[in-house]
């Protein structure tokens, strides 16, 4: 089986012990840090913002994957680059001029990602897929950790994989929301390259071991 990446979602970490949880991820077999930024407008929740991301960047020693759940993300592209983001994902539903936004993210030295809400079909990306480094397929409605995985995601991943291959693109497929031992293997087999995991990792007894299990897919 091809190698896939694991991106623990810091949204579900213990914010009173953030440095401890960041060190745990540093020392684990995780590949990336997944950072969820919510504005209370695009999604019905507010997570944390720039000062917190700045502190995370100072301690994290792995690739930083920032998932913006905010309206009009173009306003803050430079800020997120300055804060140490390696990949900046914006929502399809929040971008009127998506192509322009993707170019701006890359011009600021980051990889460019696009997230799709559960109701948004993958074929809407067909004219920009070659410009996208990563598509984040939301397998829950964005806004909260700990929700149940939406089964239709498998079909979307298969369709997206087909689109990527048909366009000869190098785009990675990321799955975000409700990832557990019940769906991880099938997601990777269907084409997922990056698995985001919040609750399954941080609410487990031994988070480092859970990351290893997701990485090896040996349940
Ligand atoms: C949801 C966020 C996710 C979330 C995943 O809006 O984008 O990254 O933290 O958490 P779990 O794995 O608990 O669904
Ligand atoms: Zn996310």
PDB file of C-alpha atoms and ligand atoms in Angstrom:
ATOM      1  CA  UNK A   1       0.000   0.000   0.000  1.00  0.00           C
ATOM      2  CA  UNK A   2       1.236   3.518  -0.789  1.00  0.00           C
ATOM      3  CA  UNK A   3       2.292   5.710   2.101  1.00  0.00           C
ATOM      4  CA  UNK A   4      -0.194   8.199   3.381  1.00  0.00           C
ATOM      5  CA  UNK A   5       0.278  11.112   5.747  1.00  0.00           C
ATOM      6  CA  UNK A   6      -1.295  11.627   9.171  1.00  0.00           C
ATOM      7  CA  UNK A   7      -2.235  15.138  10.245  1.00  0.00           C
ATOM      8  CA  UNK A   8      -3.467  15.389  13.857  1.00  0.00           C
ATOM      9  CA  UNK A   9      -5.977  18.212  14.247  1.00  0.00           C
ATOM     10  CA  UNK A  10      -4.870  20.585  16.998  1.00  0.00           C
ATOM     11  CA  UNK A  11      -8.478  21.792  17.370  1.00  0.00           C
ATOM     12  CA  UNK A  12      -9.061  18.778  19.596  1.00  0.00           C
ATOM     13  CA  UNK A  13      -5.815  19.173  21.623  1.00  0.00           C
ATOM     14  CA  UNK A  14      -5.857  20.329  25.245  1.00  0.00           C
ATOM     15  CA  UNK A  15      -5.394  24.097  24.894  1.00  0.00           C
ATOM     16  CA  UNK A  16      -4.296  24.349  28.529  1.00  0.00           C
ATOM     17  CA  UNK A  17      -1.459  21.969  27.654  1.00  0.00           C
ATOM     18  CA  UNK A  18      -0.833  22.996  24.092  1.00  0.00           C
ATOM     19  CA  UNK A  19       2.949  22.764  24.201  1.00  0.00           C
ATOM     20  CA  UNK A  20       2.728  19.253  25.657  1.00  0.00           C
ATOM     21  CA  UNK A  21       0.378  18.159  22.864  1.00  0.00           C
ATOM     22  CA  UNK A  22       2.574  19.769  20.200  1.00  0.00           C
ATOM     23  CA  UNK A  23       5.606  17.902  21.567  1.00  0.00           C
ATOM     24  CA  UNK A  24       3.607  14.683  21.470  1.00  0.00           C
ATOM     25  CA  UNK A  25       2.922  15.249  17.752  1.00  0.00           C
ATOM     26  CA  UNK A  26       6.580  16.200  17.173  1.00  0.00           C
ATOM     27  CA  UNK A  27       7.693  12.909  18.665  1.00  0.00           C
ATOM     28  CA  UNK A  28       5.009  10.798  16.999  1.00  0.00           C
ATOM     29  CA  UNK A  29       4.849   9.265  13.548  1.00  0.00           C
ATOM     30  CA  UNK A  30       2.527  12.059  12.411  1.00  0.00           C
ATOM     31  CA  UNK A  31       3.589  13.882   9.266  1.00  0.00           C
ATOM     32  CA  UNK A  32       1.791  17.202   9.540  1.00  0.00           C
ATOM     33  CA  UNK A  33       0.083  19.532  12.015  1.00  0.00           C
ATOM     34  CA  UNK A  34      -3.497  20.326  10.947  1.00  0.00           C
ATOM     35  CA  UNK A  35      -4.586  23.752  12.201  1.00  0.00           C
ATOM     36  CA  UNK A  36      -8.255  24.785  12.012  1.00  0.00           C
ATOM     37  CA  UNK A  37      -9.011  28.497  11.878  1.00  0.00           C
ATOM     38  CA  UNK A  38     -12.706  29.395  12.240  1.00  0.00           C
ATOM     39  CA  UNK A  39     -14.290  32.837  12.135  1.00  0.00           C
ATOM     40  CA  UNK A  40     -17.791  32.277  13.513  1.00  0.00           C
ATOM     41  CA  UNK A  41     -19.226  33.431  10.153  1.00  0.00           C
ATOM     42  CA  UNK A  42     -18.300  30.802   7.578  1.00  0.00           C
ATOM     43  CA  UNK A  43     -18.841  28.152  10.259  1.00  0.00           C
ATOM     44  CA  UNK A  44     -20.894  28.364  13.466  1.00  0.00           C
ATOM     45  CA  UNK A  45     -17.832  28.234  15.735  1.00  0.00           C
ATOM     46  CA  UNK A  46     -14.740  30.276  16.576  1.00  0.00           C
ATOM     47  CA  UNK A  47     -11.531  28.327  17.174  1.00  0.00           C
ATOM     48  CA  UNK A  48      -8.335  30.332  17.622  1.00  0.00           C
ATOM     49  CA  UNK A  49      -6.407  32.846  15.601  1.00  0.00           C
ATOM     50  CA  UNK A  50      -3.032  34.233  14.688  1.00  0.00           C
ATOM     51  CA  UNK A  51      -1.303  34.589  18.087  1.00  0.00           C
ATOM     52  CA  UNK A  52      -2.058  30.943  18.842  1.00  0.00           C
ATOM     53  CA  UNK A  53      -0.832  29.806  15.427  1.00  0.00           C
ATOM     54  CA  UNK A  54       2.339  31.826  16.032  1.00  0.00           C
ATOM     55  CA  UNK A  55       2.972  29.942  19.277  1.00  0.00           C
ATOM     56  CA  UNK A  56       2.222  26.600  17.635  1.00  0.00           C
ATOM     57  CA  UNK A  57       4.709  27.361  14.816  1.00  0.00           C
ATOM     58  CA  UNK A  58       7.414  28.140  17.343  1.00  0.00           C
ATOM     59  CA  UNK A  59       7.220  24.624  18.791  1.00  0.00           C
ATOM     60  CA  UNK A  60       6.032  22.485  15.884  1.00  0.00           C
ATOM     61  CA  UNK A  61       8.799  20.800  13.927  1.00  0.00           C
ATOM     62  CA  UNK A  62       6.646  19.344  11.156  1.00  0.00           C
ATOM     63  CA  UNK A  63       4.822  20.670   8.096  1.00  0.00           C
ATOM     64  CA  UNK A  64       2.002  23.063   9.040  1.00  0.00           C
ATOM     65  CA  UNK A  65      -1.282  22.535   7.218  1.00  0.00           C
ATOM     66  CA  UNK A  66      -3.661  25.421   7.871  1.00  0.00           C
ATOM     67  CA  UNK A  67      -7.374  24.953   7.142  1.00  0.00           C
ATOM     68  CA  UNK A  68      -9.163  28.289   6.909  1.00  0.00           C
ATOM     69  CA  UNK A  69     -12.875  28.162   7.622  1.00  0.00           C
ATOM     70  CA  UNK A  70     -13.332  31.884   7.143  1.00  0.00           C
ATOM     71  CA  UNK A  71     -15.086  34.169   4.677  1.00  0.00           C
ATOM     72  CA  UNK A  72     -12.968  36.232   2.279  1.00  0.00           C
ATOM     73  CA  UNK A  73      -9.681  34.433   3.064  1.00  0.00           C
ATOM     74  CA  UNK A  74      -7.716  36.623   0.608  1.00  0.00           C
ATOM     75  CA  UNK A  75      -7.500  39.256   3.359  1.00  0.00           C
ATOM     76  CA  UNK A  76      -5.121  37.145   5.428  1.00  0.00           C
ATOM     77  CA  UNK A  77      -2.980  35.133   2.990  1.00  0.00           C
ATOM     78  CA  UNK A  78       0.197  37.069   3.760  1.00  0.00           C
ATOM     79  CA  UNK A  79      -0.394  36.867   7.517  1.00  0.00           C
ATOM     80  CA  UNK A  80      -0.655  33.089   7.374  1.00  0.00           C
ATOM     81  CA  UNK A  81       2.517  32.846   5.310  1.00  0.00           C
ATOM     82  CA  UNK A  82       4.351  35.013   7.860  1.00  0.00           C
ATOM     83  CA  UNK A  83       3.064  32.769  10.673  1.00  0.00           C
ATOM     84  CA  UNK A  84       4.844  29.745   9.245  1.00  0.00           C
ATOM     85  CA  UNK A  85       2.056  27.980   7.308  1.00  0.00           C
ATOM     86  CA  UNK A  86       3.391  25.539   4.712  1.00  0.00           C
ATOM     87  CA  UNK A  87       0.035  24.814   3.116  1.00  0.00           C
ATOM     88  CA  UNK A  88      -2.986  27.106   3.178  1.00  0.00           C
ATOM     89  CA  UNK A  89      -6.390  25.608   2.447  1.00  0.00           C
ATOM     90  CA  UNK A  90      -9.364  27.826   1.640  1.00  0.00           C
ATOM     91  CA  UNK A  91     -12.960  26.717   1.186  1.00  0.00           C
ATOM     92  CA  UNK A  92     -14.389  26.517  -2.320  1.00  0.00           C
ATOM     93  CA  UNK A  93     -17.620  27.952  -0.894  1.00  0.00           C
ATOM     94  CA  UNK A  94     -15.806  31.010   0.504  1.00  0.00           C
ATOM     95  CA  UNK A  95     -13.961  32.059  -2.676  1.00  0.00           C
ATOM     96  CA  UNK A  96     -15.574  34.011  -5.499  1.00  0.00           C
ATOM     97  CA  UNK A  97     -12.311  34.141  -7.456  1.00  0.00           C
ATOM     98  CA  UNK A  98     -10.771  30.841  -6.485  1.00  0.00           C
ATOM     99  CA  UNK A  99      -8.153  30.820  -9.235  1.00  0.00           C
ATOM    100  CA  UNK A 100      -6.866  34.217  -8.117  1.00  0.00           C
ATOM    101  CA  UNK A 101      -6.813  33.116  -4.475  1.00  0.00           C
ATOM    102  CA  UNK A 102      -4.784  30.005  -5.345  1.00  0.00           C
ATOM    103  CA  UNK A 103      -2.219  32.088  -7.225  1.00  0.00           C
ATOM    104  CA  UNK A 104      -1.950  34.505  -4.295  1.00  0.00           C
ATOM    105  CA  UNK A 105      -1.303  31.638  -1.854  1.00  0.00           C
ATOM    106  CA  UNK A 106       1.491  30.312  -4.063  1.00  0.00           C
ATOM    107  CA  UNK A 107       2.944  33.786  -4.623  1.00  0.00           C
ATOM    108  CA  UNK A 108       3.307  33.943  -0.836  1.00  0.00           C
ATOM    109  CA  UNK A 109       5.427  30.793  -0.832  1.00  0.00           C
ATOM    110  CA  UNK A 110       2.840  28.284   0.403  1.00  0.00           C
ATOM    111  CA  UNK A 111       1.187  25.266  -1.148  1.00  0.00           C
ATOM    112  CA  UNK A 112      -2.449  25.882  -2.042  1.00  0.00           C
ATOM    113  CA  UNK A 113      -5.361  23.747  -0.859  1.00  0.00           C
ATOM    114  CA  UNK A 114      -9.107  23.828  -1.496  1.00  0.00           C
ATOM    115  CA  UNK A 115     -11.641  22.334   0.917  1.00  0.00           C
ATOM    116  CA  UNK A 116     -15.045  21.079  -0.214  1.00  0.00           C
ATOM    117  CA  UNK A 117     -18.055  20.997   2.080  1.00  0.00           C
ATOM    118  CA  UNK A 118     -19.992  17.711   2.084  1.00  0.00           C
ATOM    119  CA  UNK A 119     -22.588  19.114  -0.355  1.00  0.00           C
ATOM    120  CA  UNK A 120     -20.077  20.492  -2.873  1.00  0.00           C
ATOM    121  CA  UNK A 121     -19.403  18.187  -5.858  1.00  0.00           C
ATOM    122  CA  UNK A 122     -15.810  17.476  -6.830  1.00  0.00           C
ATOM    123  CA  UNK A 123     -16.373  18.193 -10.534  1.00  0.00           C
ATOM    124  CA  UNK A 124     -16.585  21.929  -9.710  1.00  0.00           C
ATOM    125  CA  UNK A 125     -12.787  21.770  -9.438  1.00  0.00           C
ATOM    126  CA  UNK A 126     -12.174  20.402 -12.919  1.00  0.00           C
ATOM    127  CA  UNK A 127     -10.939  23.674 -14.413  1.00  0.00           C
ATOM    128  CA  UNK A 128      -8.527  24.447 -11.562  1.00  0.00           C
ATOM    129  CA  UNK A 129      -7.372  21.024 -10.409  1.00  0.00           C
ATOM    130  CA  UNK A 130      -3.894  21.476 -11.907  1.00  0.00           C
ATOM    131  CA  UNK A 131      -3.448  24.618  -9.805  1.00  0.00           C
ATOM    132  CA  UNK A 132      -4.365  22.869  -6.539  1.00  0.00           C
ATOM    133  CA  UNK A 133      -1.734  21.119  -4.398  1.00  0.00           C
ATOM    134  CA  UNK A 134      -4.317  19.513  -2.108  1.00  0.00           C
ATOM    135  CA  UNK A 135      -8.082  19.020  -2.016  1.00  0.00           C
ATOM    136  CA  UNK A 136      -9.489  18.670   1.488  1.00  0.00           C
ATOM    137  CA  UNK A 137     -12.652  16.579   1.290  1.00  0.00           C
ATOM    138  CA  UNK A 138     -14.763  17.462   4.313  1.00  0.00           C
ATOM    139  CA  UNK A 139     -16.217  14.264   5.703  1.00  0.00           C
ATOM    140  CA  UNK A 140     -18.248  16.219   8.293  1.00  0.00           C
ATOM    141  CA  UNK A 141     -19.817  19.656   8.136  1.00  0.00           C
ATOM    142  CA  UNK A 142     -16.959  21.976   9.127  1.00  0.00           C
ATOM    143  CA  UNK A 143     -17.037  23.720  12.474  1.00  0.00           C
ATOM    144  CA  UNK A 144     -16.487  21.124  15.161  1.00  0.00           C
ATOM    145  CA  UNK A 145     -14.350  18.153  16.061  1.00  0.00           C
ATOM    146  CA  UNK A 146     -15.931  14.915  17.194  1.00  0.00           C
ATOM    147  CA  UNK A 147     -18.668  14.560  14.555  1.00  0.00           C
ATOM    148  CA  UNK A 148     -19.597  11.364  12.708  1.00  0.00           C
ATOM    149  CA  UNK A 149     -18.058  10.537   9.367  1.00  0.00           C
ATOM    150  CA  UNK A 150     -20.321  11.008   6.310  1.00  0.00           C
ATOM    151  CA  UNK A 151     -20.245   7.766   4.294  1.00  0.00           C
ATOM    152  CA  UNK A 152     -20.741   9.495   0.912  1.00  0.00           C
ATOM    153  CA  UNK A 153     -17.122  10.640   1.297  1.00  0.00           C
ATOM    154  CA  UNK A 154     -15.861   7.369  -0.203  1.00  0.00           C
ATOM    155  CA  UNK A 155     -17.690   8.087  -3.457  1.00  0.00           C
ATOM    156  CA  UNK A 156     -16.316  11.634  -3.530  1.00  0.00           C
ATOM    157  CA  UNK A 157     -12.755  10.437  -2.984  1.00  0.00           C
ATOM    158  CA  UNK A 158     -13.071   7.952  -5.845  1.00  0.00           C
ATOM    159  CA  UNK A 159     -14.455  10.657  -8.160  1.00  0.00           C
ATOM    160  CA  UNK A 160     -11.765  13.112  -7.139  1.00  0.00           C
ATOM    161  CA  UNK A 161      -9.022  10.553  -7.698  1.00  0.00           C
ATOM    162  CA  UNK A 162     -10.389   9.961 -11.198  1.00  0.00           C
ATOM    163  CA  UNK A 163     -10.465  13.688 -11.919  1.00  0.00           C
ATOM    164  CA  UNK A 164      -6.866  14.130 -10.719  1.00  0.00           C
ATOM    165  CA  UNK A 165      -5.620  11.225 -12.856  1.00  0.00           C
ATOM    166  CA  UNK A 166      -7.566  12.347 -15.916  1.00  0.00           C
ATOM    167  CA  UNK A 167      -5.955  15.790 -15.734  1.00  0.00           C
ATOM    168  CA  UNK A 168      -2.486  14.421 -14.959  1.00  0.00           C
ATOM    169  CA  UNK A 169      -2.450  16.563 -11.820  1.00  0.00           C
ATOM    170  CA  UNK A 170      -0.287  15.989  -8.752  1.00  0.00           C
ATOM    171  CA  UNK A 171      -2.987  17.059  -6.292  1.00  0.00           C
ATOM    172  CA  UNK A 172      -3.125  15.297  -2.921  1.00  0.00           C
ATOM    173  CA  UNK A 173      -6.428  14.196  -1.391  1.00  0.00           C
ATOM    174  CA  UNK A 174      -6.968  14.982   2.291  1.00  0.00           C
ATOM    175  CA  UNK A 175      -9.879  13.727   4.402  1.00  0.00           C
ATOM    176  CA  UNK A 176     -11.048  15.870   7.292  1.00  0.00           C
ATOM    177  CA  UNK A 177     -13.616  14.867   9.900  1.00  0.00           C
ATOM    178  CA  UNK A 178     -14.607  11.713  11.734  1.00  0.00           C
ATOM    179  CA  UNK A 179     -11.555   9.701  10.674  1.00  0.00           C
ATOM    180  CA  UNK A 180     -11.191   6.562  12.822  1.00  0.00           C
ATOM    181  CA  UNK A 181      -9.995   2.964  12.623  1.00  0.00           C
ATOM    182  CA  UNK A 182     -13.401   2.206  11.043  1.00  0.00           C
ATOM    183  CA  UNK A 183     -12.760   4.163   7.841  1.00  0.00           C
ATOM    184  CA  UNK A 184      -9.024   4.972   7.599  1.00  0.00           C
ATOM    185  CA  UNK A 185      -7.948   1.935   5.630  1.00  0.00           C
ATOM    186  CA  UNK A 186     -10.780   2.172   3.103  1.00  0.00           C
ATOM    187  CA  UNK A 187     -10.100   5.883   2.653  1.00  0.00           C
ATOM    188  CA  UNK A 188      -6.453   5.238   1.800  1.00  0.00           C
ATOM    189  CA  UNK A 189      -7.417   2.368  -0.496  1.00  0.00           C
ATOM    190  CA  UNK A 190      -9.883   4.671  -2.277  1.00  0.00           C
ATOM    191  CA  UNK A 191      -7.232   7.337  -2.878  1.00  0.00           C
ATOM    192  CA  UNK A 192      -6.724   9.445   0.245  1.00  0.00           C
ATOM    193  CA  UNK A 193      -3.173  10.768   0.703  1.00  0.00           C
ATOM    194  CA  UNK A 194      -3.621  12.655   3.988  1.00  0.00           C
ATOM    195  CA  UNK A 195      -5.832  11.689   6.929  1.00  0.00           C
ATOM    196  CA  UNK A 196      -6.697  14.436   9.416  1.00  0.00           C
ATOM    197  CA  UNK A 197      -7.618  13.061  12.826  1.00  0.00           C
ATOM    198  CA  UNK A 198      -8.744  15.072  15.830  1.00  0.00           C
ATOM    199  CA  UNK A 199     -10.847  13.217  18.378  1.00  0.00           C
ATOM    200  CA  UNK A 200      -9.642   9.763  17.409  1.00  0.00           C
ATOM    201  CA  UNK A 201      -6.099  10.840  18.337  1.00  0.00           C
ATOM    202  CA  UNK A 202      -6.512  13.324  21.164  1.00  0.00           C
ATOM    203  CA  UNK A 203      -9.358  11.560  22.976  1.00  0.00           C
ATOM    204  CA  UNK A 204      -7.567   8.220  22.919  1.00  0.00           C
ATOM    205  CA  UNK A 205      -5.650   6.873  25.918  1.00  0.00           C
ATOM    206  CA  UNK A 206      -2.319   6.847  24.131  1.00  0.00           C
ATOM    207  CA  UNK A 207      -2.339   9.486  21.392  1.00  0.00           C
ATOM    208  CA  UNK A 208       1.103   8.637  20.073  1.00  0.00           C
ATOM    209  CA  UNK A 209       0.161   4.999  19.705  1.00  0.00           C
ATOM    210  CA  UNK A 210      -3.091   5.944  17.968  1.00  0.00           C
ATOM    211  CA  UNK A 211      -1.127   8.022  15.450  1.00  0.00           C
ATOM    212  CA  UNK A 212       1.117   5.038  14.808  1.00  0.00           C
ATOM    213  CA  UNK A 213      -1.927   2.831  14.257  1.00  0.00           C
ATOM    214  CA  UNK A 214      -3.361   5.315  11.735  1.00  0.00           C
ATOM    215  CA  UNK A 215       0.008   5.473  10.002  1.00  0.00           C
ATOM    216  CA  UNK A 216       0.487   1.721   9.719  1.00  0.00           C
ATOM    217  CA  UNK A 217      -3.240   0.944   9.319  1.00  0.00           C
ATOM    218  CA  UNK A 218      -2.730  -2.092  11.528  1.00  0.00           C
ATOM    219  CA  UNK A 219      -5.784  -2.098  13.766  1.00  0.00           C
TER     220      UNK A 219
HETATM  221  C1  LIG B   1     -13.723  20.355  11.505  1.00  0.00           C
HETATM  222  C2  LIG B   1     -12.239  20.477  11.384  1.00  0.00           C
HETATM  223  C3  LIG B   1     -11.515  19.207  11.596  1.00  0.00           C
HETATM  224  C4  LIG B   1     -11.722  18.610  12.963  1.00  0.00           C
HETATM  225  C5  LIG B   1     -11.498  17.129  12.868  1.00  0.00           C
HETATM  226  O1  LIG B   1     -14.330  21.508  11.041  1.00  0.00           O
HETATM  227  O2  LIG B   1     -11.886  20.951  10.096  1.00  0.00           O
HETATM  228  O3  LIG B   1     -10.129  19.337  11.310  1.00  0.00           O
HETATM  229  O4  LIG B   1     -10.913  19.148  13.945  1.00  0.00           O
HETATM  230  O5  LIG B   1     -11.805  16.573  14.104  1.00  0.00           O
HETATM  231  P1  LIG B   1     -12.381  15.095  14.213  1.00  0.00           P
HETATM  232  O6  LIG B   1     -11.286  14.186  13.723  1.00  0.00           O
HETATM  233  O7  LIG B   1     -12.660  14.963  15.676  1.00  0.00           O
HETATM  234  O8  LIG B   1     -13.601  15.004  13.362  1.00  0.00           O
HETATM  235 ZN1  LIG B   2      -9.754  20.874   9.419  1.00  0.00          ZN
END
